[in-house]
Structure formats: structure tokens, C-alpha cells
XYZ file of C-alpha atoms in Angstrom:
540
model
C -21.813 -5.265 8.879
C -19.125 -4.565 11.153
C -15.649 -6.317 9.613
C -13.851 -6.574 12.935
C -9.822 -6.168 13.594
C -6.728 -8.966 14.197
C -4.479 -9.187 16.446
C -1.228 -11.705 16.188
C 1.644 -12.422 18.251
C 4.691 -14.194 17.132
C 7.632 -16.280 18.970
C 10.865 -15.132 16.089
C 14.067 -16.965 16.829
C 16.936 -16.087 14.200
C 20.649 -15.296 12.423
C 22.420 -14.096 10.448
C 25.916 -14.822 8.999
C 28.517 -13.051 7.225
C 31.895 -15.010 5.500
C 34.108 -11.996 6.102
C 36.614 -13.173 3.417
C 34.191 -12.003 0.642
C 32.636 -9.282 2.752
C 29.023 -10.246 1.461
C 26.129 -11.231 3.797
C 24.754 -14.616 3.355
C 20.851 -14.463 4.235
C 19.515 -17.094 7.264
C 16.822 -14.721 8.894
C 18.410 -11.632 7.266
C 18.013 -12.216 3.861
C 18.702 -10.663 0.523
C 18.025 -10.720 -3.146
C 20.981 -11.499 -4.943
C 21.209 -8.245 -6.864
C 20.582 -6.937 -3.255
C 23.654 -8.951 -1.768
C 25.791 -8.290 -4.826
C 26.020 -4.244 -4.069
C 26.081 -5.463 -0.783
C 29.621 -6.562 -2.287
C 30.452 -3.878 -3.735
C 29.022 -1.171 -1.672
C 30.028 -3.111 1.380
C 27.343 -3.302 4.106
C 24.232 -2.383 3.309
C 22.796 0.612 5.822
C 19.581 0.180 6.593
C 16.890 2.582 8.688
C 13.940 0.150 8.882
C 14.029 -0.005 12.646
C 13.918 4.031 13.083
C 17.383 3.638 13.188
C 20.849 3.959 10.576
C 22.528 0.347 11.205
C 24.272 -2.518 8.906
C 21.625 -5.347 7.338
C 23.985 -7.689 9.743
C 23.296 -6.020 12.692
C 19.664 -5.832 12.104
C 17.425 -8.264 14.035
C 14.413 -8.642 11.947
C 13.833 -10.819 8.640
C 14.823 -8.231 6.588
C 15.575 -8.429 2.819
C 16.701 -4.276 1.391
C 17.586 -3.297 -2.731
C 19.645 -1.030 -2.958
C 19.689 1.573 -5.550
C 22.474 -0.928 -7.659
C 20.042 -3.572 -7.170
C 17.638 -2.483 -7.983
C 18.360 -1.203 -11.114
C 20.506 -4.570 -11.546
C 16.907 -6.472 -11.010
C 14.748 -4.230 -14.125
C 12.969 -3.808 -10.362
C 10.932 -0.832 -11.612
C 6.781 -2.193 -10.706
C 6.482 -3.718 -6.728
C 6.045 -6.499 -8.208
C 9.256 -6.701 -9.354
C 10.717 -7.127 -5.791
C 8.402 -8.531 -4.094
C 8.542 -11.699 -6.352
C 12.468 -11.359 -5.534
C 11.771 -11.761 -1.598
C 10.838 -14.482 0.349
C 7.815 -15.346 1.874
C 5.669 -12.391 -0.021
C 3.344 -12.357 -2.207
C 1.468 -9.261 -4.662
C -1.916 -10.657 -5.357
C -2.919 -8.451 -8.350
C -6.741 -8.203 -9.057
C -9.197 -6.782 -11.090
C -8.206 -3.068 -11.103
C -5.053 -0.999 -10.782
C -5.748 0.305 -7.014
C -6.897 -3.593 -6.351
C -3.578 -5.661 -4.539
C -2.950 -7.058 -1.563
C 0.274 -7.637 -0.342
C 0.754 -10.723 1.736
C 3.483 -11.980 3.755
C 3.457 -14.607 5.966
C 0.412 -15.993 4.774
C -1.220 -13.257 6.574
C -3.099 -11.417 3.606
C -6.491 -8.640 3.950
C -10.289 -8.440 2.011
C -11.153 -6.064 -0.580
C -11.609 -2.136 -0.095
C -10.346 -3.326 4.002
C -8.000 -2.439 6.018
C -3.952 -3.484 4.245
C -1.955 -5.787 6.832
C 1.087 -4.483 5.853
C 3.202 -0.889 6.640
C 4.307 0.398 3.448
C 6.560 4.290 4.362
C 7.897 6.321 0.980
C 9.809 8.668 2.822
C 8.631 8.329 6.482
C 5.139 8.745 5.218
C 2.771 5.650 5.555
C 0.262 5.260 3.153
C -3.137 6.136 4.435
C -5.398 3.057 1.823
C -4.198 -0.143 -0.190
C -5.536 1.546 -3.476
C -2.257 3.495 -3.824
C 0.467 0.839 -3.558
C 0.885 -0.610 -6.796
C 2.199 2.396 -9.078
C 5.453 3.038 -10.930
C 8.838 2.676 -8.624
C 11.675 5.550 -9.944
C 14.436 7.317 -8.286
C 14.154 4.841 -5.991
C 17.441 4.604 -3.565
C 16.556 1.449 -0.826
C 13.750 -0.343 -0.752
C 13.530 -2.452 2.345
C 11.097 -5.338 3.549
C 10.317 -6.351 7.073
C 8.364 -9.570 8.356
C 6.480 -9.839 10.700
C 4.622 -7.837 13.155
C 6.085 -4.323 13.076
C 3.052 -2.340 14.955
C 5.617 -0.624 17.733
C 7.034 0.873 15.243
C 4.708 1.537 12.477
C 1.115 1.051 13.950
C -2.170 -0.366 13.030
C -1.959 -2.487 9.653
C 1.287 -3.769 10.330
C 0.700 -6.920 11.242
C 1.882 -8.732 8.487
C 4.906 -6.185 8.039
C 6.142 -3.320 6.303
C 7.785 -2.218 3.786
C 9.805 1.066 3.869
C 10.997 2.480 0.380
C 13.336 6.159 0.103
C 13.370 8.145 -2.858
C 16.829 9.052 -3.222
C 17.329 13.283 -1.400
C 18.480 16.517 -3.748
C 22.297 16.778 -4.807
C 24.732 19.261 -3.382
C 25.398 18.995 -7.473
C 23.790 19.319 -10.530
C 23.120 15.865 -11.850
C 20.345 14.842 -14.763
C 19.386 11.246 -15.880
C 17.765 10.609 -19.013
C 16.463 6.869 -19.510
C 13.894 6.139 -22.554
C 12.831 2.594 -24.532
C 10.140 0.572 -26.412
C 8.108 -2.664 -26.065
C 5.992 -5.148 -28.222
C 3.132 -3.637 -27.319
C 3.665 -1.516 -29.022
C 4.857 0.728 -26.325
C 7.037 3.461 -24.760
C 8.223 4.555 -21.633
C 10.785 7.309 -20.435
C 12.193 8.052 -17.184
C 14.115 10.913 -16.194
C 15.568 13.194 -13.138
C 17.672 16.113 -12.370
C 18.982 17.492 -8.576
C 20.738 20.737 -7.480
C 21.784 23.574 -4.926
C 19.599 26.762 -5.983
C 21.057 28.372 -2.490
C 23.397 27.209 -0.394
C 20.433 26.181 1.163
C 18.054 24.819 -0.480
C 18.449 22.168 -3.208
C 15.862 20.373 -4.933
C 14.825 17.178 -6.687
C 12.482 16.789 -9.703
C 11.287 12.980 -11.608
C 9.244 11.846 -12.993
C 8.367 8.569 -14.655
C 6.419 8.466 -18.197
C 4.456 5.032 -19.423
C 2.334 4.806 -22.943
C 1.616 1.623 -23.987
C -1.472 -0.152 -26.374
C -1.715 -3.217 -24.608
C -0.758 -6.871 -25.310
C -3.987 -8.619 -24.465
C -6.364 -8.734 -27.657
C -10.218 -8.527 -27.608
C -11.250 -10.640 -30.220
C -14.821 -9.176 -30.186
C -13.885 -5.743 -30.001
C -10.868 -5.345 -32.303
C -8.638 -4.008 -30.088
C -6.490 -5.055 -27.484
C -7.677 -4.895 -24.053
C -4.780 -4.001 -21.682
C -3.269 -0.532 -22.465
C -1.660 1.571 -19.860
C -0.842 5.283 -19.649
C 1.292 5.993 -16.951
C 2.397 9.680 -16.324
C 4.533 10.174 -12.153
C 5.439 13.385 -10.985
C 7.544 14.272 -7.893
C 8.926 17.532 -6.619
C 11.858 17.406 -3.599
C 12.686 20.730 -1.163
C 15.185 19.928 1.318
C 16.449 23.813 2.948
C 18.759 23.060 5.796
C 19.375 27.082 6.979
C 21.146 26.405 9.970
C 23.294 22.730 10.895
C 20.614 21.515 13.133
C 18.040 22.115 11.164
C 16.137 20.951 8.469
C 12.445 21.419 6.114
C 11.776 18.849 3.796
C 8.432 19.457 1.524
C 7.724 16.493 -1.009
C 5.089 16.682 -3.517
C 4.174 13.859 -5.766
C 1.344 13.202 -8.512
C 0.194 10.439 -10.644
C -2.460 9.664 -13.376
C -2.906 6.321 -14.350
C -5.745 4.938 -17.316
C -6.535 2.037 -18.224
C -9.212 -1.091 -19.016
C -9.790 -3.218 -16.525
C -10.907 -5.905 -15.730
C -8.545 -8.257 -18.559
C -6.647 -10.683 -16.019
C -10.484 -11.461 -14.594
C -11.127 -11.999 -18.551
C -8.161 -14.552 -18.735
C -8.898 -16.260 -15.393
C -12.401 -16.916 -15.364
C -11.771 -19.277 -18.612
C -8.929 -21.131 -16.751
C -6.911 -20.991 -20.050
C -4.743 -17.844 -20.766
C -4.727 -19.333 -25.016
C -8.355 -18.974 -25.017
C -8.750 -14.994 -26.377
C -10.930 -11.948 -25.175
C -13.759 -11.350 -25.515
C -16.039 -9.374 -23.673
C -18.374 -7.149 -25.586
C -17.499 -4.428 -22.657
C -14.026 -2.835 -22.373
C -14.214 -1.078 -18.960
C -11.946 1.178 -17.492
C -9.879 1.913 -14.534
C -8.282 5.370 -13.924
C -6.622 6.380 -10.740
C -6.037 9.959 -9.606
C -3.056 9.374 -6.556
C -1.938 13.593 -4.921
C 0.819 13.742 -1.785
C 2.405 16.317 -0.259
C 4.828 16.286 2.961
C 7.011 18.339 4.893
C 9.405 16.351 7.430
C 10.700 18.525 10.032
C 14.220 17.879 11.925
C 15.496 19.511 14.164
C 18.937 18.263 16.303
C 19.870 18.782 20.134
C 23.001 17.552 22.016
C 20.400 15.268 24.121
C 18.309 14.326 20.814
C 16.237 14.993 17.590
C 13.171 16.369 16.910
C 11.024 14.612 14.217
C 7.721 16.253 12.473
C 6.079 14.920 9.386
C 2.523 16.084 8.553
C 1.464 14.764 4.386
C -2.469 15.151 2.919
C -3.181 12.026 0.409
C -5.953 12.349 -2.404
C -7.223 9.654 -4.250
C -9.663 8.704 -6.723
C -10.306 5.371 -9.121
C -13.166 4.422 -11.432
C -13.877 0.872 -12.135
C -16.240 -0.336 -14.942
C -16.514 -3.592 -16.920
C -18.674 -6.339 -16.918
C -19.827 -8.740 -14.745
C -20.975 -11.877 -15.081
C -18.923 -14.424 -17.841
C -16.935 -11.174 -19.951
C -18.046 -12.988 -22.965
C -20.175 -11.250 -24.957
C -23.509 -10.333 -24.118
C -25.648 -13.014 -26.718
C -22.800 -15.399 -24.997
C -23.842 -14.848 -21.433
C -24.790 -17.160 -19.468
C -26.759 -14.925 -17.025
C -28.475 -13.655 -19.728
C -29.482 -17.037 -21.262
C -30.811 -17.322 -17.797
C -32.662 -13.867 -16.871
C -33.027 -12.152 -20.417
C -30.772 -9.885 -19.853
C -26.327 -8.987 -19.091
C -24.740 -6.279 -16.561
C -22.174 -4.414 -16.090
C -21.000 -2.861 -13.077
C -19.070 -0.103 -11.943
C -17.221 1.213 -8.606
C -15.820 4.748 -7.176
C -13.324 5.264 -4.468
C -12.515 8.833 -3.217
C -10.173 8.717 -0.088
C -9.243 12.075 1.059
C -6.236 11.911 4.901
C -4.389 14.497 6.929
C -2.215 12.643 9.144
C 0.400 13.952 11.790
C 3.778 12.307 13.642
C 5.870 13.936 16.188
C 9.100 12.399 17.704
C 12.155 12.389 19.399
C 15.043 10.154 19.266
C 18.217 10.276 21.180
C 20.961 9.940 19.904
C 22.008 6.870 18.066
C 25.567 6.815 19.403
C 24.005 6.151 22.907
C 24.422 3.035 25.367
C 20.477 3.248 26.231
C 18.397 4.964 23.191
C 15.147 5.435 23.219
C 12.530 7.243 20.720
C 9.295 8.139 22.085
C 6.665 9.957 19.442
C 2.606 10.307 18.756
C 0.545 10.184 15.661
C -2.480 10.927 14.512
C -4.865 10.247 11.129
C -7.964 11.334 10.505
C -9.188 9.600 6.788
C -12.902 10.220 4.613
C -13.650 8.018 2.660
C -16.709 7.823 -0.182
C -17.482 4.205 -2.241
C -20.420 3.544 -4.446
C -20.137 0.316 -6.230
C -23.266 -0.879 -7.899
C -24.576 -2.942 -11.133
C -26.029 -1.818 -14.620
C -27.906 -3.602 -17.123
C -26.343 -3.599 -19.955
C -27.821 -3.079 -23.355
C -24.643 -3.491 -25.390
C -23.867 0.098 -25.240
C -20.563 0.240 -22.823
C -20.152 0.727 -20.389
C -20.342 4.182 -18.297
C -18.904 5.295 -14.605
C -21.194 5.762 -11.863
C -20.183 7.845 -9.326
C -21.870 9.396 -6.203
C -25.499 8.627 -7.901
C -27.370 5.599 -9.587
C -27.152 6.026 -13.898
C -29.773 7.996 -15.576
C -28.170 7.284 -17.956
C -31.015 5.364 -20.769
C -27.693 3.313 -22.365
C -26.724 2.704 -18.490
C -29.916 1.588 -16.736
C -29.076 1.120 -12.822
C -30.355 -2.072 -11.571
C -28.422 -1.668 -8.003
C -25.933 0.660 -6.426
C -25.148 1.088 -2.728
C -23.090 3.825 -1.408
C -21.148 4.755 2.074
C -19.107 7.503 3.479
C -16.706 7.313 5.763
C -15.877 9.184 9.082
C -12.657 7.876 10.066
C -10.279 9.511 13.446
C -6.962 7.167 14.438
C -4.545 8.015 17.334
C -1.510 6.499 19.100
C 0.983 6.600 21.111
C 4.938 4.466 20.713
C 8.096 3.887 22.926
C 10.926 2.316 21.891
C 13.947 1.491 23.964
C 17.834 -0.180 23.420
C 19.994 -0.210 25.680
C 23.458 -2.543 25.197
C 24.731 -4.416 28.149
C 27.612 -5.279 26.344
C 29.060 -4.290 22.689
C 27.859 -8.185 21.684
C 24.410 -8.185 22.972
C 21.223 -5.551 23.912
C 17.666 -5.549 23.835
C 15.033 -3.539 22.130
C 11.795 -2.605 23.348
C 8.600 -1.493 22.379
C 5.417 -0.194 22.609
C 2.549 1.657 21.515
C -1.285 1.920 21.735
C -3.909 2.622 18.798
C -6.520 3.859 18.932
C -9.089 4.015 15.431
C -12.613 5.517 15.408
C -14.912 4.706 12.555
C -18.197 5.876 11.426
C -20.151 4.715 8.510
C -22.954 6.660 6.828
C -25.592 5.638 4.654
C -25.810 7.324 1.479
C -27.792 4.986 -0.850
C -31.364 6.508 -1.664
C -34.152 4.337 -1.214
C -35.318 1.656 -4.238
C -31.725 1.712 -4.906
C -29.963 -1.137 -2.585
C -29.201 -4.785 -3.790
C -31.398 -5.427 -6.216
C -35.119 -7.012 -6.530
C -35.177 -10.276 -3.899
C -32.209 -8.926 -1.899
C -32.093 -7.243 1.695
C -32.263 -3.623 1.903
C -29.790 -1.395 4.543
C -31.255 1.332 5.304
C -30.471 5.096 4.130
C -29.099 7.267 6.195
C -27.727 4.535 8.992
C -24.582 5.639 11.050
C -22.585 3.094 12.013
C -20.339 4.003 14.961
C -17.051 1.464 15.922
C -13.720 1.706 17.736
C -11.117 -0.535 17.166
C -8.270 -0.586 19.745
C -5.245 -2.087 20.940
C -1.981 -2.106 22.966
C 1.427 -3.457 20.513
C 4.405 -4.762 22.636
C 7.869 -5.982 21.558
C 10.673 -7.365 22.610
C 13.621 -8.698 20.612
C 16.995 -10.024 22.444
C 20.096 -9.850 20.096
C 23.734 -11.222 20.822
C 26.501 -11.013 18.578
C 29.134 -13.238 19.346
C 31.448 -12.421 16.323
C 31.158 -10.126 13.131
C 29.757 -12.688 11.179
C 27.475 -13.775 13.773
C 24.104 -12.555 14.950
C 21.597 -13.996 16.368
C 18.388 -13.237 17.868
C 15.039 -13.912 19.401
C 12.128 -11.912 20.415
C 8.134 -11.873 20.606
C 5.681 -9.117 19.227
C 2.140 -8.675 18.256
C 0.428 -6.869 15.057
C -3.036 -5.171 15.313
C -5.263 -4.469 12.065
C -8.015 -1.667 13.079
C -11.447 -3.337 11.505
C -14.373 -1.731 9.210
C -17.779 -2.131 7.869
C -18.093 -3.291 4.678
C -21.323 -1.225 2.449
C -24.925 -1.156 3.791
C -26.038 -3.913 0.996
C -23.214 -6.484 1.434
C -24.199 -6.118 4.783
C -27.440 -7.173 5.002
C -26.855 -9.620 2.086
C -23.708 -11.246 4.498
C -26.325 -10.903 7.961
C -29.093 -12.937 5.751
C -27.015 -16.009 5.227
C -26.013 -18.571 8.364
C -22.567 -19.105 10.115
C -20.546 -19.651 12.682
C -20.327 -17.831 15.591
C -17.649 -16.578 16.449
C -15.651 -16.687 19.663
C -13.450 -14.005 19.902
C -13.796 -10.435 18.970
C -10.643 -9.738 16.996
C -11.747 -13.642 15.102
C -14.266 -12.612 11.834
C -16.591 -15.320 10.157
C -16.271 -16.109 6.742
C -19.490 -14.360 6.097
C -17.656 -10.491 7.028
C -14.780 -10.842 5.024
C -15.141 -9.564 1.993
C -15.577 -6.001 1.410
C -17.015 -4.829 -2.405
């Protein structure tokens, strides 16, 4: 079954105000968290780049929250949930597994394993899969959260907004820092980094984070903690500047997470966090993320030419109990059917993306950006249930389980080959020093091809409709994304702006068997190709 894309338009009128006597930004539509405002007082104006140009936060015609490096440290921001909890109208829903984290801005959310509603950009590279978002934050220079459709700037999946993260850059002199701590898990964490010059034209930066805890939630049945975590993240940067107008920025990062899964589902399922966890299967949640990117920038008198190339891989395996989250003999499913089930999901994503962009000088009264973008994504996903023999649950990857201790009950597997491209242009003109207009337009086209790989006889289980092994489904999603903003600054302390923007989120496919079950159920008709009935909005 096809999940249709969705679009949204919004008319935004806002204002921002600065109290000149204290030089502290007071939030209106342009808003800052308390720690960010304090940093602005100490360091002067906060400069943001979320609109693809450098400008003071006070002057940005958008609802934006910014966290500087000082604010990040003061507020103790170490994970995405930390800064999201400090940002109004933004929520993070974390359920089931580490990669299953939904960003909700102004009520716009997503379905599991579907395209996100918020674009996340790290050092100029947009994350290709929502399962990448929930990672440790370390060695961060600034975080910017934009609310409202940002498709004209960031393209598809920016229907709710955008989160722009910049890590710290290599330095001209040697510096280093190490921090360590312990928690009552019992656990410990270690973070550090080193930076400096390697030659007159080459600089480097290395940073990393390690977190290890035995956990905090006790499993009374297994006599062990149910939420241990081992999390290793490393990042390296080489910055080469052979001439005054050319730079090459090579970056690489890895993340290795090892934990158990479903522990928050276990607690939430009983609706009482004071009740003990007693599941008979601990389960596992392992996630590996790799990224390498190359950014090239060449400056001329007419403007700057930029190229961003990125290659990403992500693998995640999730296992755990399927029903009741109780010892097998106490499971309601077991009492009715005489057996209980476990579950496993495997996700493997590889993506290559490329963006080229030409930007006019920022000092000009007339400024513009033109560019193009493409991304090629290959995704494999398998989900299934196994019969719980009270012997533990074992991960299932690309083929059904043949382990007699882990008999396969149902199994679904699909691969997707997706290719998307876009062309965009943004124009800004200052009529006067106080009045300006911003115009943006982007066209996105996303071609998707889904192939069912499930072997015959392993679809949804007895009595449920099956898909067809080898079935190929195709779809194309495309749309225009305009953006118009008018800005008036009657004084240095007041900024008034209003605008119109439209966002677009690409559609996709449920797994074949899931679509068969949904199709077998009655659903109300849809009046728009961009509105999805409830039965097709829940990807597994």
C-alpha cells in the first residue's frame, strides 16, 4: 500500500524585539531558550545561518530558537531531547527503539519507518533517515531550530521545520579538552576532543564520546537491569585551505549503540511506572551509523560556489517481546492461544547525496542562491514474529529464522530503491535598510521503487492476507515549494515580518503484508492525493 505524500501551507506574521539597554533578545516569534539568551548577553548578538546566510538572530524573519556552545554547556545539553525540551512547540517522541524517535513541530508528526516531517542538517549535510537523529551531542558549536515549512530552503521533509546543527571547527592553534563523569546506573561517561594545525594550510579536529551504564530500570523476573547502554561516537575533520578563496572540508563520523529495546514500552504498557518490569525476554537494540562527507567552497568576486557530497550507512536490529511484556506463562496471548510471540526488526540503509549551490555576496542589496540536489537511497527492512519458547529472542536479519529455539511465525521483507532530485532558487532584496523581501522556490521529485522479498509462506501468519513475493510497486512524488517573506525593521530593537510558505513531505510504501492487512479493512475515501487515510498512515 502506498503512503501518500502531504503538503502544508502557512501564513506567518511575527515580530521580534530587543531591549537595547541590556542587549538581551526577548522572545516573541524569534525566540531563545533562557540559556541561549544568557549567552547572547555575554557574547553579543547571536549569529545564525539557518536561512543559508549569516545574520543576527534579532534580524531573522523566522520563528527560530538558537543555542550557542555556551548555552549548550550551561543547560547540560547532551542529547536531542535536552534542547527539544527547552524549545516551545517542539516535542520528541521516543518509543520502542533508539532509531524510532519522532520530532514534532507545531503538531506535525510522522509514522514509524516513514519520511520525517523535520529536516535535520549537520554541518551542511542533511540526514537521510530519521533513525540517525537520536544520537549523543558532543563538541557542538550551535543548534538552531526553525519552525514552520522550510521546503524552499531545505527541500522535502522540511514540512514542519528544520534543525540545523554545527559542530566545532578545526582551530589555528592546538587545544584539547577532556570531561568525565559517573552516574548511579552504575555508569560512566567520557567526552573529549583535540584540534590544531597540521601545516600552514591544513587543520584537524578529533572528538569523541563514550557512555556506559548498567541501567536504571530493574527487571525483577530476569534479575537484571533492563536498560543498559553502551554508546561510542567519534568524529574527525580535516580542513584544507591551500588558497585564500578555496577550502576543502572532509569529515567522517561513526556511532555504535548497544542497548536493550522496548523497556519504555514495557513501563508505559502497564500505565503505572511504579510497577516492576518482569518481561521474560531482554531483547536487544544495536545501531551502527557511518557518515563521510566532503564540502568544497570556492569564492569569487561574483559569489561562492559550494559542493556537498555525503555517503551514509545505517544498520539497526531490534528484538523483544511482542505481547503483554510479561513472563510467558502470564501473557494473555499465551493463555488464549497456548503460545506467545517475540519480534525482530532489521533496518539497513545506504544513501549517497550531492548538493551544488552558488551564492551571491551577502553584502549586496540583491542577494540570491541557486542550486540543485540529488539523493540515491537503498533501504532494506525486515520485520517478523517468532514463537516464544522461553529460550530468549534471537535477531532475524534478511531471511526467516531456522533456529529451533526461535521458530518463525511471520516474516516480511522489502527493499526500496529511491532516487530524488531538486532544483532551487532564493532571492533577497533590500528596498531600504529597514524593508526587505525574501523569495524562494524549490521543486522536488522523488521516484520510489519497492520490491517484496518475503519468501512464500512467511507473510503475515495464518488467516491474514499475504503480499506477493517479487512484487514491485512504483510511485513518484513531486511538488513545488514556494516561500515569500516580507521584513520591516522600524528600529534596531524591533523586527516585524510576515510570509507564506509551503512544505512537502515525500510519500512511501508500507511493507507488502502490512498493506494487505490495511487494504482488507474498510476505510473512508480520501478527497486529496496528499491526504492519507488512517489505515495507511502506520508504517511498521
